Short mmCIF file of C-alpha atoms and ligand atoms in Angstrom, two decimals:
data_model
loop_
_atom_site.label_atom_id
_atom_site.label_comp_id
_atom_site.label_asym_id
_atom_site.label_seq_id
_atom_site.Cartn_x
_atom_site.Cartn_y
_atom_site.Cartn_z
CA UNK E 181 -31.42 32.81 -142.02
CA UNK E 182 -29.06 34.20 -144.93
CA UNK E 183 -30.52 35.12 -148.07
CA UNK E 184 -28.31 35.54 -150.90
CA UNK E 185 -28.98 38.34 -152.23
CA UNK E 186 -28.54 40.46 -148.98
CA UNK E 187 -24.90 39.71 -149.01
CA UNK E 188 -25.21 41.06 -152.21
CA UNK E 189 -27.05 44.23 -151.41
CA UNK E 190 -25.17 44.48 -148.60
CA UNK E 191 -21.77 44.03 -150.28
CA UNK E 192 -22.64 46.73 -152.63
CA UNK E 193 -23.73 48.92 -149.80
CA UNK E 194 -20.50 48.82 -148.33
CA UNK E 195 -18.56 49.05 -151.66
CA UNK E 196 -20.77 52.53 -152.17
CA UNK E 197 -20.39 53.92 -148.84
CA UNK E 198 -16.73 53.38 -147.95
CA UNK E 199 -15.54 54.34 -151.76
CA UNK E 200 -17.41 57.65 -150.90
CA UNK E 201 -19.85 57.44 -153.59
CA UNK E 202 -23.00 57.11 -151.42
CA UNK E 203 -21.69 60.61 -149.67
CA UNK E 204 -21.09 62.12 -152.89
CA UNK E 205 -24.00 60.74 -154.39
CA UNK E 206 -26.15 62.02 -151.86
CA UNK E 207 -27.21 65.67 -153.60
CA UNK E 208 -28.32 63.83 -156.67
CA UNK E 209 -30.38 61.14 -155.22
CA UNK E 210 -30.76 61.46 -151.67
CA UNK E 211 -33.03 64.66 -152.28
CA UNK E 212 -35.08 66.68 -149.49
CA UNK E 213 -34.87 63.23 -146.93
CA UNK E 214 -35.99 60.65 -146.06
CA UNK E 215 -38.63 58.67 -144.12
CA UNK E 216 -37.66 55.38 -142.31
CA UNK E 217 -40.18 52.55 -141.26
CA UNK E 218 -39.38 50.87 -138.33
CA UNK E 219 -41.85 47.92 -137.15
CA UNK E 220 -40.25 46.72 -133.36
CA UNK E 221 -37.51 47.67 -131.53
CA UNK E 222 -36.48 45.54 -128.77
CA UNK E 223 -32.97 43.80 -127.62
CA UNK E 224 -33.95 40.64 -127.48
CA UNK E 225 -34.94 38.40 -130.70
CA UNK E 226 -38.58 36.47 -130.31
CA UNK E 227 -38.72 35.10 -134.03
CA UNK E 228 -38.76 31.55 -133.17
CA UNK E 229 -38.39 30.63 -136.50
CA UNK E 230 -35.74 33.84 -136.98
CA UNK E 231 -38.35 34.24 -140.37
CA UNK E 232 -39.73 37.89 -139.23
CA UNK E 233 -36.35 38.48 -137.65
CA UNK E 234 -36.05 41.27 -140.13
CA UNK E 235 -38.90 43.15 -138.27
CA UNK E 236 -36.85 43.96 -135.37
CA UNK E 237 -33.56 46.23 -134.99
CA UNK E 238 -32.27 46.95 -131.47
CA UNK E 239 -32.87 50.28 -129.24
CA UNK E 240 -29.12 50.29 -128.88
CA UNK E 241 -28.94 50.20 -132.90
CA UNK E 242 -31.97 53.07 -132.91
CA UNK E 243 -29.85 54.99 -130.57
CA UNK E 244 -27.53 54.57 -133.35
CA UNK E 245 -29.33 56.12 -136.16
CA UNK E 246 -30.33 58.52 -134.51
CA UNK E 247 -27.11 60.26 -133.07
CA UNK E 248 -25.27 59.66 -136.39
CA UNK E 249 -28.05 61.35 -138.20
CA UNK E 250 -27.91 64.34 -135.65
CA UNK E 251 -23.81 64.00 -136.18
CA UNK E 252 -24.07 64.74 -139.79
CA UNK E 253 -26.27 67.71 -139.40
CA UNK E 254 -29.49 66.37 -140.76
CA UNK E 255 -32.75 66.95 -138.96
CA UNK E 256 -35.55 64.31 -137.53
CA UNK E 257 -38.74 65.71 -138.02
CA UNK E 258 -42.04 65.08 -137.47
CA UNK E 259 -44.42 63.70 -140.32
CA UNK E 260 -46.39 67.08 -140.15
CA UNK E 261 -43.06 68.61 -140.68
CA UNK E 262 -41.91 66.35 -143.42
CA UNK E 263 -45.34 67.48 -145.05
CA UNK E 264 -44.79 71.13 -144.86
CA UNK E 265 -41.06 71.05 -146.29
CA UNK E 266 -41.92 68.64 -149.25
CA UNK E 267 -45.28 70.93 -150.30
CA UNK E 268 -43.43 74.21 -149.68
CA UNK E 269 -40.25 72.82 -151.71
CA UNK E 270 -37.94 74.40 -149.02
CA UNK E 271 -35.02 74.21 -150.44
CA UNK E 272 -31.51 75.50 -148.13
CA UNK E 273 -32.92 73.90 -145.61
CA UNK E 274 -31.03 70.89 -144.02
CA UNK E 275 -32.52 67.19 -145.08
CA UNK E 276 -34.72 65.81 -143.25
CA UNK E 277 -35.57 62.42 -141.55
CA UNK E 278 -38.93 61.49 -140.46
CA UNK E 279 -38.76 58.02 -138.42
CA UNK E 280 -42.16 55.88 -138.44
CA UNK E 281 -43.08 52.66 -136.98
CA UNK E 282 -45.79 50.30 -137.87
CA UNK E 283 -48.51 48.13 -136.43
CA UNK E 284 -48.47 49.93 -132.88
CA UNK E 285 -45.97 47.13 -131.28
CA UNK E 286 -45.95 47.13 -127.32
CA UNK E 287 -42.14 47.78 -127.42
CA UNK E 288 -42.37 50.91 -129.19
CA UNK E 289 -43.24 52.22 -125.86
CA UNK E 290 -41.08 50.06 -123.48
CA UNK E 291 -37.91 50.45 -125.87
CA UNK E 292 -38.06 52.30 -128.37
CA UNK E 293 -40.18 55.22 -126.67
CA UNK E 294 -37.11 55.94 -123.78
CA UNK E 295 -34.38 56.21 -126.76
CA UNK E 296 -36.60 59.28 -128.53
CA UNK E 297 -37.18 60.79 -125.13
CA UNK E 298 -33.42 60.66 -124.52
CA UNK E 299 -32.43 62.92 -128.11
CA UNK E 300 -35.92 64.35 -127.73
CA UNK E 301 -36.76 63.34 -131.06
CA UNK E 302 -40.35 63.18 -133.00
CA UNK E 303 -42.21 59.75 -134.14
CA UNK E 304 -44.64 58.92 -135.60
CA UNK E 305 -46.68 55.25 -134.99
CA UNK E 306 -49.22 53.96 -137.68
CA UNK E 307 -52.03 52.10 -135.74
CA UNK E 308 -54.58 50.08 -136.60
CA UNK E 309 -57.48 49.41 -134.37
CA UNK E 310 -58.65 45.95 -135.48
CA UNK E 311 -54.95 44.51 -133.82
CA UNK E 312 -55.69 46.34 -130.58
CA UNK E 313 -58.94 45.46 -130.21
CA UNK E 314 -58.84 41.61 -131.79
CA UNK E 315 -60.75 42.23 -135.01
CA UNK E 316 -57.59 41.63 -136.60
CA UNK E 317 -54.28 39.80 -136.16
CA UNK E 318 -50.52 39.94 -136.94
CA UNK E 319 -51.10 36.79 -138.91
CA UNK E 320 -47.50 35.79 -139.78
CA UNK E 321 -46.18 36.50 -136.21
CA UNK E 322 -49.04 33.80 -135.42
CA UNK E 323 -48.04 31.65 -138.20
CA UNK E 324 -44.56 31.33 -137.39
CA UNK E 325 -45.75 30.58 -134.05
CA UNK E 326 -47.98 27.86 -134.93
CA UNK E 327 -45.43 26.63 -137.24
CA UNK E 328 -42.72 26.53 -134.86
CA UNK E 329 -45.22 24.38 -132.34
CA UNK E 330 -46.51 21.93 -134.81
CA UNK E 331 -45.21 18.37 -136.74
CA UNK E 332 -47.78 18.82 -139.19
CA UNK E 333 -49.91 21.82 -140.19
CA UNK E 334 -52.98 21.60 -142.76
CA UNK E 335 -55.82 23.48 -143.55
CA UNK E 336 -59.14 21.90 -143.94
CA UNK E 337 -59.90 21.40 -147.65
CA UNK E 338 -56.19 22.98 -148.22
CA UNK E 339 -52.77 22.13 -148.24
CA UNK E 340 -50.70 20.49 -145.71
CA UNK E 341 -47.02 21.08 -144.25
CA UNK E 342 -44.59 19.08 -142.52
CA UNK E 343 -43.19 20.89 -139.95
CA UNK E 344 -40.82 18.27 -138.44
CA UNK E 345 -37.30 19.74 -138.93
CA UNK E 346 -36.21 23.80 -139.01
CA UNK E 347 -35.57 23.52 -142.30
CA UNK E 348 -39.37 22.31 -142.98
CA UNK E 349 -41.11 24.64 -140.74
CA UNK E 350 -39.08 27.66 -142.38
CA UNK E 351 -40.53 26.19 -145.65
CA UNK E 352 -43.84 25.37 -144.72
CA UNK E 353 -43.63 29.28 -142.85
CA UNK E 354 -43.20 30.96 -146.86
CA UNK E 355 -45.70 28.30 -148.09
CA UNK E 356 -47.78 29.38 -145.64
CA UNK E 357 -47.37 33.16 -146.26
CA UNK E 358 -47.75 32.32 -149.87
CA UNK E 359 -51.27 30.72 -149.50
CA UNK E 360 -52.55 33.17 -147.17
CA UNK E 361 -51.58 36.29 -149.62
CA UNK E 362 -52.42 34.23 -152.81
CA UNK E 363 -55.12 31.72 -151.86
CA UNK E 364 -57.39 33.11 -149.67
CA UNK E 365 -59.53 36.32 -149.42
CA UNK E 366 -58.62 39.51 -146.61
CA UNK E 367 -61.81 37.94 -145.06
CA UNK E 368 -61.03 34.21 -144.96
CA UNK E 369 -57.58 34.67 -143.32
CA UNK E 370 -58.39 35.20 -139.83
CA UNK E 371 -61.31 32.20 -140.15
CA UNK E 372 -58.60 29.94 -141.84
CA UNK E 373 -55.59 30.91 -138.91
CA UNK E 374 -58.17 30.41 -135.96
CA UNK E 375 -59.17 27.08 -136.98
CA UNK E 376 -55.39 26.05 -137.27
CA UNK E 377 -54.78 27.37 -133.83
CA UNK E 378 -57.11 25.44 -132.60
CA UNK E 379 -55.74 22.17 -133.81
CA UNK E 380 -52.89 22.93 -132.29
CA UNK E 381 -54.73 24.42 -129.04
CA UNK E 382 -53.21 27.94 -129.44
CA UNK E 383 -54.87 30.95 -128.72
CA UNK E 384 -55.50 33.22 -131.54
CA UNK E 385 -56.91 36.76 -132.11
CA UNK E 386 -57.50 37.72 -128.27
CA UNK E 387 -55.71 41.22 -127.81
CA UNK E 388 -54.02 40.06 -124.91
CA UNK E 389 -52.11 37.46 -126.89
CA UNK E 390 -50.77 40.51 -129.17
CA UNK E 391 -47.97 42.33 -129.10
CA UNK E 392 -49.28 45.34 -129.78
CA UNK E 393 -49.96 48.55 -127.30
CA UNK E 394 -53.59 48.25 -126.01
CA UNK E 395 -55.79 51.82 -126.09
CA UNK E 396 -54.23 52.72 -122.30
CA UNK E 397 -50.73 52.40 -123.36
CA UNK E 398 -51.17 53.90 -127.15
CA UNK E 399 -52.87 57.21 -125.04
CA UNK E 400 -49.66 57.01 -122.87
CA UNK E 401 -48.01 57.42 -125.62
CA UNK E 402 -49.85 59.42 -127.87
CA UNK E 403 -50.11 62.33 -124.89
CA UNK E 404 -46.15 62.83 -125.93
CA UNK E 405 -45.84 66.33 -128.43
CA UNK E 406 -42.82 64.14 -129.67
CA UNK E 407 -45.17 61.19 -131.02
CA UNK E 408 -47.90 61.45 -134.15
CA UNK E 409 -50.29 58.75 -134.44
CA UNK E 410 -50.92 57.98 -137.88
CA UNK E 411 -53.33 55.57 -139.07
CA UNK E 412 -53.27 51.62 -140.84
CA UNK E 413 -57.05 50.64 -141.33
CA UNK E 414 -58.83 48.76 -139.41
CA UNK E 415 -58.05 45.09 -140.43
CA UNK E 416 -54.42 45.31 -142.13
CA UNK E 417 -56.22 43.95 -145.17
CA UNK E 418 -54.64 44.28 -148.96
CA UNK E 419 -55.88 46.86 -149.64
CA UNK E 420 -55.88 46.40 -153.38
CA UNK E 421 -57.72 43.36 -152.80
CA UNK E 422 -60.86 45.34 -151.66
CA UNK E 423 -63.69 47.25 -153.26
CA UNK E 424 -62.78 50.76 -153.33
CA UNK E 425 -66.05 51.14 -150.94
CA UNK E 426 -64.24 49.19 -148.58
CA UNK E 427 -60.91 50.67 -148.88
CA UNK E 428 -62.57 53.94 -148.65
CA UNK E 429 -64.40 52.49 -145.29
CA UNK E 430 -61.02 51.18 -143.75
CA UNK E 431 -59.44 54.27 -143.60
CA UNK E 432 -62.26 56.30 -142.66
CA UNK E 433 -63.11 54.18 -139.80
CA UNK E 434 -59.51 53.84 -138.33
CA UNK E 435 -59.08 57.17 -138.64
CA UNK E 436 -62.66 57.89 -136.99
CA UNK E 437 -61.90 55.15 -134.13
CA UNK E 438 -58.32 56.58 -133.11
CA UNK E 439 -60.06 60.05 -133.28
CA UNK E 440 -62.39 58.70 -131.09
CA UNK E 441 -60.06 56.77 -128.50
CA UNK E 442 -57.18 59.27 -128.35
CA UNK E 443 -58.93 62.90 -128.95
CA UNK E 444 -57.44 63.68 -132.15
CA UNK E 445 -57.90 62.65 -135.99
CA UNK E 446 -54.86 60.98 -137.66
CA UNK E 447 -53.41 63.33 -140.52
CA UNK E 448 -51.06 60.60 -142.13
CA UNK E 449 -51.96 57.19 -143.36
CA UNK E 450 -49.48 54.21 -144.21
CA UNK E 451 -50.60 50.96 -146.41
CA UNK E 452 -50.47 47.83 -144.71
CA UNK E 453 -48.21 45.93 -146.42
CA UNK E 454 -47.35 48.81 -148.76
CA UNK E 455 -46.06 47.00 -151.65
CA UNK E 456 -46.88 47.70 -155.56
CA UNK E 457 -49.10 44.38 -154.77
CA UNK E 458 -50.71 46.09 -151.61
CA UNK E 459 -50.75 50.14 -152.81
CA UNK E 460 -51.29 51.51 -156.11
CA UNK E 461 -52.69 54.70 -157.91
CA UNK E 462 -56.46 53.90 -156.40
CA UNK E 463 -55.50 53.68 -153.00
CA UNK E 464 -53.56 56.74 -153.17
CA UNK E 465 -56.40 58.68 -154.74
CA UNK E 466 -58.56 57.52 -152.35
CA UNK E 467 -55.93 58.11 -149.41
CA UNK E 468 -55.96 61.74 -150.58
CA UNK E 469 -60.10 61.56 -150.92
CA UNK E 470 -60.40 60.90 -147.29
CA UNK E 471 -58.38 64.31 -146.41
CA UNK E 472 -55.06 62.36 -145.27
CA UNK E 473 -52.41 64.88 -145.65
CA UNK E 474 -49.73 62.09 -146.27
CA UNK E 475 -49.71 58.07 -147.11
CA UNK E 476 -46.45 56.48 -147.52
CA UNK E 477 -45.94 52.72 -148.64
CA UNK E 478 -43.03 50.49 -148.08
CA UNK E 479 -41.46 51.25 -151.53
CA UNK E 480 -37.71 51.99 -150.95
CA UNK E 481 -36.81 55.25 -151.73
CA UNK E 482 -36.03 58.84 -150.38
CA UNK E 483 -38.17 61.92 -150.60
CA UNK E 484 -37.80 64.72 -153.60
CA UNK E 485 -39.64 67.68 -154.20
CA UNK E 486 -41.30 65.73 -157.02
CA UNK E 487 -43.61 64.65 -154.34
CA UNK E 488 -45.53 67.83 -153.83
CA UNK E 489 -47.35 66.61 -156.84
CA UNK E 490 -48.22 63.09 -154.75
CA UNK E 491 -47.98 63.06 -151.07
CA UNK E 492 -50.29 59.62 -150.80
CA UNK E 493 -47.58 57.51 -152.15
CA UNK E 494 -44.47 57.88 -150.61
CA UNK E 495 -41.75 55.57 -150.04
CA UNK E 496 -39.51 54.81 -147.16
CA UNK E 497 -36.28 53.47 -146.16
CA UNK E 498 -37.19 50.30 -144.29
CA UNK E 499 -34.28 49.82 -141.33
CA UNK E 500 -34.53 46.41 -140.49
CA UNK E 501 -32.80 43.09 -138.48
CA UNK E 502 -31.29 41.62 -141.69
CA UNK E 503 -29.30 45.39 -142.55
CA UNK E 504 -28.69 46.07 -138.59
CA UNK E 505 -25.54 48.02 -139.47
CA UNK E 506 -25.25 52.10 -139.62
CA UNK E 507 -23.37 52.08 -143.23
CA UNK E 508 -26.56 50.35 -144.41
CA UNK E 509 -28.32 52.88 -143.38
CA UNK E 510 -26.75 55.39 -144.35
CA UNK E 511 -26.33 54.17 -147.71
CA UNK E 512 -29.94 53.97 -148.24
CA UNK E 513 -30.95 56.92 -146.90
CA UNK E 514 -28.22 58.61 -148.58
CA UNK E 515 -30.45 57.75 -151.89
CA UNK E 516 -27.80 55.87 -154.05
CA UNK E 517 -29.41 52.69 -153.79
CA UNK E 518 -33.49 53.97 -154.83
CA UNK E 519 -32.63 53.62 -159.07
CA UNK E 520 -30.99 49.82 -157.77
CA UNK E 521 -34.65 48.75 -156.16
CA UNK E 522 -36.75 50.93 -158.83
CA UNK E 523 -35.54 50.03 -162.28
CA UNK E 524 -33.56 53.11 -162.86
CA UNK E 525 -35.79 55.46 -160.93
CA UNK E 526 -34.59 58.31 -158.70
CA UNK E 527 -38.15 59.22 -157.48
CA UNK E 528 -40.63 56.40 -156.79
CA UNK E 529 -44.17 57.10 -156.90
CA UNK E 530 -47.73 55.00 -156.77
ZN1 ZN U 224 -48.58 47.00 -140.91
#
């Protein structure tokens, strides 16, 4: 699916990199680094729908990334590292890139895992033990399946979608998204979702059915000095759209429960959903409350020493299926295109 205003973005991306201004540009905006949020890496595409195409890239296009960055002299470190240079304001020193991936997603470790190993580079995976145990669920990779499966959807007491052509179930799948984020509670969703699966007799909510690395595999990978496991709460709720009891109580216990499974207490926190709708001043006060050394949303933006001030609200450069292409990448991470996404701004905050 083509949305309009990526050719845009990604006609001005071009226009900025090959007339030189992102590279020139990159001193002024592109300040200390930058820290890019992957989701799954993988070379095959399993969006049915091609809707959360976007949360893919390939390992061949990580590979990428990665040797261009090395290429052009800057330096993939690890979120501890990121940490230390941002606080101590160490200027001189080469920029930075700290690569993070969300949700704990099974190929992480069967494709994306070999292509760090190979330039021996760090990572760092945000995990959240509700999806690896079945107390929560990737609910739009289930929705898009359901969607993609059934003629008609509807929720008891709700709406309903026809779901006969592409073209309706790719509607009904941002209807869908709409009413789940909108309509219903953080609590209701997984209720709501199970009953529709079982309309359409689909499994729903059993880890196995996931696509996300169960406790052996996340040790696997966790055991590596390369990887840092950072933790996403429990339940991938809003968290805006919780008491700040139970915000306070999702981070605690995720980072209490990976402690607990893997030997050794998450230091850096990221936001499901990380939006301005999902993330905001609270959340990062509490973020810093519960002793995380670092939060980052998924606000677009690179990494200044203004940050020192906030380290529980930083933004990322999301590399993603729909800008699969290394001049969009480095664009963005080059900083020219933060003011374009933030009203003007160079340095985006909470
Ligand atoms: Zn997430």
């Amino acid at each position: 699916m083509v949305h309009a205003a990526d050719l845009v973005r990604k006609a001005v991306m071009r226009l900025a990199w090959h007339s030189g201004f992102a590279s020139g540009a990159r001193d002024r905006f592109g300040g200390l680094g930058s820290i890019v949020m992957l989701h799954r890496v993988r070379p095959d595409c399993i969006s049915p729908l091609g809707v959360n195409r976007s949360l893919a890239i390939t390992p061949a296009f990580l590979e990428q990334i990665i040797v261009s960055l090395k290429s052009e002299g800057t330096e993939v470190v690890s979120m501890d590292e990121m940490a230390e240079r941002v606080k101590s304001g160490l200027a001189g020193k080469r920029r930075f890139v700290a690569i993070t991936l969300d949700d704990g997603y099974n190929d992480n470790l069967t494709h994306a895992y070999p292509v760090f190993q190979k330039h021996n580079v760090p990572f760092t995976i945000y995990a959240a033990p509700g999806l690896i145990e079945g107390a929560a669920v990737l609910w739009w990779e289930i929705a898009e399946k359901l969607i993609a499966k059934a003629g008609i959807l509807s929720i008891p007491g709700g709406p309903e979608w026809r779901c006969g052509t592409l073209h309706q179930k790719r509607a009904a799948f941002h209807s869908l998204m709409r009413y789940f984020s909108i309509n219903l509670t953080e609590l209701e969703q997984l209720p709501v979702l199970r009953e529709m699966c079982a309309q359409q007799g689909m499994m729903c909510g059993v880890p196995s059915d996931q696509d996300v690395m169960n406790w052996k595999e996340l040790r696997q990978i966790a055991a590596d000095p390369l990887c840092t496991i950072g933790a996403h709460t429990v339940h991938h709720y809003n968290l805006k759209k919780l008491s700040p009891d139970m915000v306070a109580w999702e981070m605690r216990l995720s980072a209490d429960m990976l402690e607990d499974r893997l030997g050794k207490r998450p230091m850096h926190f990221a936001y499901p959903y990380g939006s301005a709708r999902a993330a905001g001043r609270r959340e990062a006060d509490i973020a810093a409350a519960e002793g995380f050394v670092s939060a980052v949303t998924t606000r677009h933006g690179t990494i200044h020493g203004e940050h020192r001030a906030n380290m529980w609200a930083l933004p990322r450069i999301s590399i993603n299926g729909r800008f699969q292409k290394l001049v969009y990448a480095r664009t963005m991470m080059s900083g020219v295109t933060t003011p374009i996404a933030n009203a003007g701004r160079r340095v985006v905050q909470a």
